[in-house]
mmCIF file of C-alpha atoms and ligand atoms in Angstrom:
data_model
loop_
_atom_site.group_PDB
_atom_site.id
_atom_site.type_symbol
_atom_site.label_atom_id
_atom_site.label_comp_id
_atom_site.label_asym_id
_atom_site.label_seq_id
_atom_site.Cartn_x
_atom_site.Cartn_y
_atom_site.Cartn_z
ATOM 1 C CA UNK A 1 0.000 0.000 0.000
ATOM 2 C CA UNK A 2 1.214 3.291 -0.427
ATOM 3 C CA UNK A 3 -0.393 7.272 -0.013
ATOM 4 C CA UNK A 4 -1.546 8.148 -3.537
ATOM 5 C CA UNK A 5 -2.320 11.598 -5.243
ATOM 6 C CA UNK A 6 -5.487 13.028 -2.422
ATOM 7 C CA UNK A 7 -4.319 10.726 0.389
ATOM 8 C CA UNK A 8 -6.374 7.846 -1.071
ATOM 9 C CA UNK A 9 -4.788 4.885 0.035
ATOM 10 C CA UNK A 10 -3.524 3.196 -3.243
ATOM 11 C CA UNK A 11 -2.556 -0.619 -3.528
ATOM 12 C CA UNK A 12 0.145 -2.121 -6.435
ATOM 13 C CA UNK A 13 -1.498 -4.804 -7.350
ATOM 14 C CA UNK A 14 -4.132 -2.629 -9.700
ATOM 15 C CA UNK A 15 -7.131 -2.284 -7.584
ATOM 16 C CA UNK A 16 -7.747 0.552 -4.700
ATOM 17 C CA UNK A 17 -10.301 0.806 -2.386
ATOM 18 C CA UNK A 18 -14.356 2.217 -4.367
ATOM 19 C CA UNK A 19 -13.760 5.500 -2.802
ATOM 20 C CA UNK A 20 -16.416 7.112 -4.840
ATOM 21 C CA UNK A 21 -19.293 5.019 -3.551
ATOM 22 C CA UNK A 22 -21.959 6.938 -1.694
ATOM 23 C CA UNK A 23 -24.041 4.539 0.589
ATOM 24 C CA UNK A 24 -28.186 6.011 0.857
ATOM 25 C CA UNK A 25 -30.781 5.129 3.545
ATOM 26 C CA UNK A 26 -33.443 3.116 1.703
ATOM 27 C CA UNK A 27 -35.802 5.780 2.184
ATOM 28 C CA UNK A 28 -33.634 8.232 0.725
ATOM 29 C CA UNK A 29 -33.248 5.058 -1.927
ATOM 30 C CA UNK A 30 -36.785 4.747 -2.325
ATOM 31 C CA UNK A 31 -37.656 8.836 -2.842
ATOM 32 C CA UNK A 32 -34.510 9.364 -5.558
ATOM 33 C CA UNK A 33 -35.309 5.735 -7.573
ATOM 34 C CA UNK A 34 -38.904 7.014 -7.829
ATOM 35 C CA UNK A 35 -38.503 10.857 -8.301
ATOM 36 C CA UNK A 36 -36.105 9.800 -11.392
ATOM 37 C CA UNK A 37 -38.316 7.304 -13.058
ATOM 38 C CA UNK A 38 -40.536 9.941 -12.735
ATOM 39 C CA UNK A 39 -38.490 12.495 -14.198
ATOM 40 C CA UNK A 40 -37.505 9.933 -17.176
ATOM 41 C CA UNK A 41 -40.619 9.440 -18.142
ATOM 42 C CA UNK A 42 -41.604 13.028 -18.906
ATOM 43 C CA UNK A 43 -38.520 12.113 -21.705
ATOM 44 C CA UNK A 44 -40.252 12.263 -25.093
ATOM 45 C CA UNK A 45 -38.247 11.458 -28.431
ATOM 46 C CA UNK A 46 -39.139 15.212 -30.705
ATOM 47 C CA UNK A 47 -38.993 15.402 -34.045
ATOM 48 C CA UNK A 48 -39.301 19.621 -33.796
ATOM 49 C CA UNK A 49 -36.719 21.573 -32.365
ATOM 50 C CA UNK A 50 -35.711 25.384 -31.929
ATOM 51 C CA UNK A 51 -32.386 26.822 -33.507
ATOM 52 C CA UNK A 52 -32.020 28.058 -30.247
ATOM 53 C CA UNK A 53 -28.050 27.845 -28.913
ATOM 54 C CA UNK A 54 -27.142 25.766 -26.085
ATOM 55 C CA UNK A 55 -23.447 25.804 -24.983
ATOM 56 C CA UNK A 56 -20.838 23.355 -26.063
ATOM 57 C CA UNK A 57 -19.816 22.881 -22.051
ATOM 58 C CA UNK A 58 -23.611 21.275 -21.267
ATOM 59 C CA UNK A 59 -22.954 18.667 -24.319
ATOM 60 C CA UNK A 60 -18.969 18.160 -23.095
ATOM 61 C CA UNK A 61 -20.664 17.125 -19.849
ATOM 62 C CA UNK A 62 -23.375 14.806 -21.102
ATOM 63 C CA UNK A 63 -20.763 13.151 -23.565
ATOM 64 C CA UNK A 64 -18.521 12.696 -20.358
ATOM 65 C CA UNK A 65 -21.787 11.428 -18.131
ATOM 66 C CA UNK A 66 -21.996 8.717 -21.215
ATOM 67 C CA UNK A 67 -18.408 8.252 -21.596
ATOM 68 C CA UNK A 68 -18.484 6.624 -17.942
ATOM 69 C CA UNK A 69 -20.344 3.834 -19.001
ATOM 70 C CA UNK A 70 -19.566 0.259 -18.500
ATOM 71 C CA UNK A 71 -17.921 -1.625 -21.302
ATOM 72 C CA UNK A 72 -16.768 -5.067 -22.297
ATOM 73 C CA UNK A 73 -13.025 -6.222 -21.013
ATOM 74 C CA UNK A 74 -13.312 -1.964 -20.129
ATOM 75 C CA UNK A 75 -12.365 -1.396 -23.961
ATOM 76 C CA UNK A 76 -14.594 1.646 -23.700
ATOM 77 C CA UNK A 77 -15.103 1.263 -28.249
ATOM 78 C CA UNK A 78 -17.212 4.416 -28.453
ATOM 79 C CA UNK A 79 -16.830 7.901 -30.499
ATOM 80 C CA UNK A 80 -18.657 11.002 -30.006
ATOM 81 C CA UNK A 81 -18.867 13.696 -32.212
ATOM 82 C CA UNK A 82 -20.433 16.810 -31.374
ATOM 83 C CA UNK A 83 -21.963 18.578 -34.545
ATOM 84 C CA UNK A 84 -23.005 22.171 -33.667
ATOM 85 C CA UNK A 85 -21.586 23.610 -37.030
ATOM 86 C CA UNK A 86 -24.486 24.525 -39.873
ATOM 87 C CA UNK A 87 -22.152 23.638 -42.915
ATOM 88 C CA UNK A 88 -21.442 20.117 -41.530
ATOM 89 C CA UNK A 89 -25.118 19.943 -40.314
ATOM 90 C CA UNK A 90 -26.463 20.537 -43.456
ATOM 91 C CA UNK A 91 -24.063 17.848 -45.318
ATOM 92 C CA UNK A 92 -25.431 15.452 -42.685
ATOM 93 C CA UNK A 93 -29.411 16.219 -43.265
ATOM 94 C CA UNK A 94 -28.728 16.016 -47.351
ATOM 95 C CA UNK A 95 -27.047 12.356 -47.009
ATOM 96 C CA UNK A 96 -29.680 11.358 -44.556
ATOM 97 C CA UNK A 97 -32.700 12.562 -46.598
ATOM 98 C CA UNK A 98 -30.846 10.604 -49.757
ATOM 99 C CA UNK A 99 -31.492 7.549 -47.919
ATOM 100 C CA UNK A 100 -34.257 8.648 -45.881
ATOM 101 C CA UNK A 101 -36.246 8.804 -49.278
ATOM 102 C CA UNK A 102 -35.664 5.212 -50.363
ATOM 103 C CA UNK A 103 -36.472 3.753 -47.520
ATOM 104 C CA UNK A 104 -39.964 4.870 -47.635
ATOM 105 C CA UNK A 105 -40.423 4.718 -51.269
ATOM 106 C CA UNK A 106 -39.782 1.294 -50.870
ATOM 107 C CA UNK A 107 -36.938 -0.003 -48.921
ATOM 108 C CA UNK A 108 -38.860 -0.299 -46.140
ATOM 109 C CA UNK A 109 -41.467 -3.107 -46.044
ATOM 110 C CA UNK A 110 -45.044 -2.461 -45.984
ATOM 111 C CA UNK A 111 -45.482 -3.406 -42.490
ATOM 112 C CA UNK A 112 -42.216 -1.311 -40.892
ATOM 113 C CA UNK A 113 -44.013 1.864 -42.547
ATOM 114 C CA UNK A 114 -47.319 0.618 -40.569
ATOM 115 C CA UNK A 115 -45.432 0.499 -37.464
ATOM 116 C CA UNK A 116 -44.132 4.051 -38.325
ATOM 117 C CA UNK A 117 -47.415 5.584 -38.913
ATOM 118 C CA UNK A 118 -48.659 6.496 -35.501
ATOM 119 C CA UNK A 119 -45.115 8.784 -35.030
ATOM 120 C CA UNK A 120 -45.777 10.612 -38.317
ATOM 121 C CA UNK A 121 -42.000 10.237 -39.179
ATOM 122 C CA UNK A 122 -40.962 11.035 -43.162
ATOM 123 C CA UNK A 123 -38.213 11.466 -45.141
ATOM 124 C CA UNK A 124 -38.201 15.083 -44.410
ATOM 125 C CA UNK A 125 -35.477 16.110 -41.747
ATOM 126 C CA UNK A 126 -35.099 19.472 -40.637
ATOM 127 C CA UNK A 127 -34.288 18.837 -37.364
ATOM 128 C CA UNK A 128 -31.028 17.683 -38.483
ATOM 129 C CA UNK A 129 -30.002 20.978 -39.440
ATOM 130 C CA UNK A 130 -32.248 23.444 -36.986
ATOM 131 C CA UNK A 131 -31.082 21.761 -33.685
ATOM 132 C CA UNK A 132 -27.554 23.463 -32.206
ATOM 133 C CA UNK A 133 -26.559 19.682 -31.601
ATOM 134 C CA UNK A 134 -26.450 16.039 -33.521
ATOM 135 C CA UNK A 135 -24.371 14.220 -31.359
ATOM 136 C CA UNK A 136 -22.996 11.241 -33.602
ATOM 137 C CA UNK A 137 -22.162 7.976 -31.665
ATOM 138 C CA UNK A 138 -19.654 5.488 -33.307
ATOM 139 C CA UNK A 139 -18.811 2.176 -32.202
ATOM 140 C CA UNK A 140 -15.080 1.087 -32.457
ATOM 141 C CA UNK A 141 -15.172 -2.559 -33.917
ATOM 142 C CA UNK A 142 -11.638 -2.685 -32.847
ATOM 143 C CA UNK A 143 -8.688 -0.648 -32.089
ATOM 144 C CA UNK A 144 -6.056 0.440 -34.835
ATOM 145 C CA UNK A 145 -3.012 0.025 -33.169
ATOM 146 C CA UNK A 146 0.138 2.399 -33.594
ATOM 147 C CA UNK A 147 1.886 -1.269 -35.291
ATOM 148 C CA UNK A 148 -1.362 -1.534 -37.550
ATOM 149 C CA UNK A 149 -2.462 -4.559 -35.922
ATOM 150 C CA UNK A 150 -6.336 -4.957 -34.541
ATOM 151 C CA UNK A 151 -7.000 -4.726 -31.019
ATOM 152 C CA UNK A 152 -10.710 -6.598 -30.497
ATOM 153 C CA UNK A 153 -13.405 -4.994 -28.668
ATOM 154 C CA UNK A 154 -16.100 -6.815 -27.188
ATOM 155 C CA UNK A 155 -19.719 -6.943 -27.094
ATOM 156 C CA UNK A 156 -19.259 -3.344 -29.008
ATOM 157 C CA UNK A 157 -23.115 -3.075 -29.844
ATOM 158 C CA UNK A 158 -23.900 -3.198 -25.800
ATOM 159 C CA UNK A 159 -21.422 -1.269 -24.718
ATOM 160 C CA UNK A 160 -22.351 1.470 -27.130
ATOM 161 C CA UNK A 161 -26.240 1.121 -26.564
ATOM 162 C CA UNK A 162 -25.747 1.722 -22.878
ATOM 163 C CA UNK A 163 -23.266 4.543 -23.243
ATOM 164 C CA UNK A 164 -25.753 5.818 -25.905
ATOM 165 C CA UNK A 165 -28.484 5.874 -23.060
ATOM 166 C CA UNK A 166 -26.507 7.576 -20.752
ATOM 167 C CA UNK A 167 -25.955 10.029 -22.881
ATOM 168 C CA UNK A 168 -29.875 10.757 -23.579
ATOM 169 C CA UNK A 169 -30.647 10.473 -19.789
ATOM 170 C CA UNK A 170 -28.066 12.674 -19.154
ATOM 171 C CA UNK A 171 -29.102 15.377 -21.750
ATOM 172 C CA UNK A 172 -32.938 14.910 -20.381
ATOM 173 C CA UNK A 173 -31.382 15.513 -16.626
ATOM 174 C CA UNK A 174 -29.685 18.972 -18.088
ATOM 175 C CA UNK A 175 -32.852 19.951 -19.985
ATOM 176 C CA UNK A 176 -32.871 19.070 -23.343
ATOM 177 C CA UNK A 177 -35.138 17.120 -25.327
ATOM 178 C CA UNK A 178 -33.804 14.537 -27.953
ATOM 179 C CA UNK A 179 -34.125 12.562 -30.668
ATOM 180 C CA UNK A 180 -32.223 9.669 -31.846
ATOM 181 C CA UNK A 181 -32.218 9.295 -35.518
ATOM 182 C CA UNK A 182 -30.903 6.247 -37.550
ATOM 183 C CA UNK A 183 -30.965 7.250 -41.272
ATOM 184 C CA UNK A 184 -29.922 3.760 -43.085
ATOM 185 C CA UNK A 185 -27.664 2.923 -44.237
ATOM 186 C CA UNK A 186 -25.301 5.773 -42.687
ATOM 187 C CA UNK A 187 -21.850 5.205 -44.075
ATOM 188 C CA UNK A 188 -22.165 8.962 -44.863
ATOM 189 C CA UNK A 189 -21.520 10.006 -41.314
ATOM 190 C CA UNK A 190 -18.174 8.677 -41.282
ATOM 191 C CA UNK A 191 -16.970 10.184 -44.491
ATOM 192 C CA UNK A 192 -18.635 13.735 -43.978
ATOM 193 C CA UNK A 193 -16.992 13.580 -40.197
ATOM 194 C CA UNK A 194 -13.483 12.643 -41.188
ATOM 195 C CA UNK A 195 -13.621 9.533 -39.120
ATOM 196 C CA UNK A 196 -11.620 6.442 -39.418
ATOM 197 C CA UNK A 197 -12.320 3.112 -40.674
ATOM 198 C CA UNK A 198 -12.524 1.121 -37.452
ATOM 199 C CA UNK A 199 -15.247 3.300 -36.541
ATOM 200 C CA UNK A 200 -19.041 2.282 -37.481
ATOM 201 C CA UNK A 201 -21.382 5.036 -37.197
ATOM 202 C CA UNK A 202 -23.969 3.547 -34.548
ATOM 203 C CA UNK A 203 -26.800 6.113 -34.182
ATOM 204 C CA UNK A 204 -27.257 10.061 -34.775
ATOM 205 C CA UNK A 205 -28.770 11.631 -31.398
ATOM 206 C CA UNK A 206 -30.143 14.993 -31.958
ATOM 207 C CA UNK A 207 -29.938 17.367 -28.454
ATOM 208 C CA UNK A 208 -31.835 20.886 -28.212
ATOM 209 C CA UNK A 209 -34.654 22.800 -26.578
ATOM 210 C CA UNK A 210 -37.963 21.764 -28.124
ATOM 211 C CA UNK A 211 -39.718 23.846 -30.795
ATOM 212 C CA UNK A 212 -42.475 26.254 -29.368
ATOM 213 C CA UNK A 213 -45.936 24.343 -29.480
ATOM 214 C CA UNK A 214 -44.125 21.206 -30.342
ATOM 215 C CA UNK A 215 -46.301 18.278 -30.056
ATOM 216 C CA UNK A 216 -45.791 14.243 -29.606
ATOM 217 C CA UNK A 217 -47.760 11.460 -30.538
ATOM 218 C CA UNK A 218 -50.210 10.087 -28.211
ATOM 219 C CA UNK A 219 -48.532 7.223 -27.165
ATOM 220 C CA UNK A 220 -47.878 5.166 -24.194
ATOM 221 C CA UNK A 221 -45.298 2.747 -22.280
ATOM 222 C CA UNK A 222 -46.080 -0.854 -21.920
ATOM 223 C CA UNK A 223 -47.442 -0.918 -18.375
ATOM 224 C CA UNK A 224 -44.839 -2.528 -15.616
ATOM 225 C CA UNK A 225 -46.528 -5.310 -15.031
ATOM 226 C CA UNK A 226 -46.149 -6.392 -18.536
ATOM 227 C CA UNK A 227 -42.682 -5.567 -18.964
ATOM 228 C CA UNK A 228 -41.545 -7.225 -15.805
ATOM 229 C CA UNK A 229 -41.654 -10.371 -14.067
ATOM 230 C CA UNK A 230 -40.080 -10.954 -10.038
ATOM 231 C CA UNK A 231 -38.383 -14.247 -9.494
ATOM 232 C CA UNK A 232 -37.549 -13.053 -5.356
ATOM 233 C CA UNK A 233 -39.296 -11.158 -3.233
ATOM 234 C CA UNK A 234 -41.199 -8.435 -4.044
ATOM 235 C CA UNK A 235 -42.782 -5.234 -2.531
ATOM 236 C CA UNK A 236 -44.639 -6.752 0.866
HETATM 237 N N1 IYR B 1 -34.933 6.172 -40.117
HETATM 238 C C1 IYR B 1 -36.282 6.508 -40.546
HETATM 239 C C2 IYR B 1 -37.286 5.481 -40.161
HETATM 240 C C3 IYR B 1 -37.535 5.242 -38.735
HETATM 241 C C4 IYR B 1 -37.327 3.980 -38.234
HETATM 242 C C5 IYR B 1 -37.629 3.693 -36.952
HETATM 243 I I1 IYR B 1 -37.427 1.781 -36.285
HETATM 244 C C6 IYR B 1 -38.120 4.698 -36.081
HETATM 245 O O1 IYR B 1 -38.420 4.409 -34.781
HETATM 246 C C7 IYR B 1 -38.335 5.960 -36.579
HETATM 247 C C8 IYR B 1 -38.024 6.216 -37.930
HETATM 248 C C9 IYR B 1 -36.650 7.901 -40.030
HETATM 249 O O2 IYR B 1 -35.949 8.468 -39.231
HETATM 250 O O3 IYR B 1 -37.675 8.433 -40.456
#
């Protein structure tokens, strides 16, 4: 053991003590896990935002919230690019409309575009260029090492999804609304953002402050019950 940087105690074999941890009452427990599914569920995926600026430091922070995530063998294979410039915006909402208009002149299948109805989606995608933000997540299939061999990642897709929510809780907990967006194919995200082959565009997630009046479809969740089943016990 020896004193490390802050007094922590620090060990050599790799591991030091979870000094981070903060221990709650289970009241306390209860009133936060319940106040924040609350607070979750007034999230709503918009397809209508304002052009109205929101600071590069309140995206930094989300992207570092999601950048804490857990990953497999801690290989971390994720990418985040924050697109607040209108030039680059732009190029992105072109390439996405391209394929945005095949798909529902008849890429997609009949019964996808039924499933689509009820959110009113299109190929038309403004939002793309009138939100300050499209935060582009890409997954690192491996590593390009310095000697041009492949370091493997693992269990990439996971690892990215959760990051990816992360990153939209944490934009909901600062404010924002979102979107994610998943034009397809989107090859096009790479190229227009200069980034390198190891790296698969995963998902486009579009951060902002709503449009005034801006409505959602009348949907709902899938009531608890249905989505969940105990195997222990449960509330008394
Ligand atoms: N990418 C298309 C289609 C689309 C697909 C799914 I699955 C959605 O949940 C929403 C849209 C689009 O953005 O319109």
């Amino acid at each position: 053991m020896t004193t490390g940087v802050g007094g922590w105690i620090m060990s050599e074999d790799g591991f030091r003590p979870w000094h981070e941890y903060r221990r709650l009452e289970v009241p306390d427990m209860l009133t936060r896990a319940s106040a924040f599914a609350d607070d979750l569920h007034r999230r709503r995926s918009i397809r209508s935002f304002s052009d109205e600026p929101v600071p590069a430091g309140v995206i930094r922070e989300c992207i570092r919230a999601a950048a804490s995530a857990p990953s497999g063998a801690n290989r971390q294979p994720w990418h985040f690019a924050a697109v607040g410039d209108a030039a680059l915006k732009r190029r992105i909402r072109t390439a996405a409309e391209v394929e945005e208009r095949a798909f529902y002149a008849g890429r997609a299948p009949e019964a996808w575009l039924e499933d689509l109805a009820p959110l009113g989606t299109d190929a038309h995608k403004p939002f793309l260029e009138e939100a300050p933000w499209l935060i582009v997540v890409f997954a690192e299939r491996f590593e390009a090492t310095a000697d041009g061999s492949k370091h493997k990642n693992y269990y990439v897709p996971e690892s990215v999804g959760i990051a990816t929510g992360m990153l939209l809780t944490a934009l909901h907990h600062a404010g924002l609304a979102t979107l994610t967006h998943t034009p397809s194919p989107m090859g096009f995200l790479r190229e227009i953002l200069g980034r390198p082959p190891n790296e698969r565009p995963f998902l486009i997630v579009v951060a902002g402050y709503p449009a005034d009046g801006v409505q959602v479809p009348d949907i709902q969740r899938k009531p608890l019950s249905t989505v969940t089943s105990w195997h222990g016990p449960s509330e008394a």
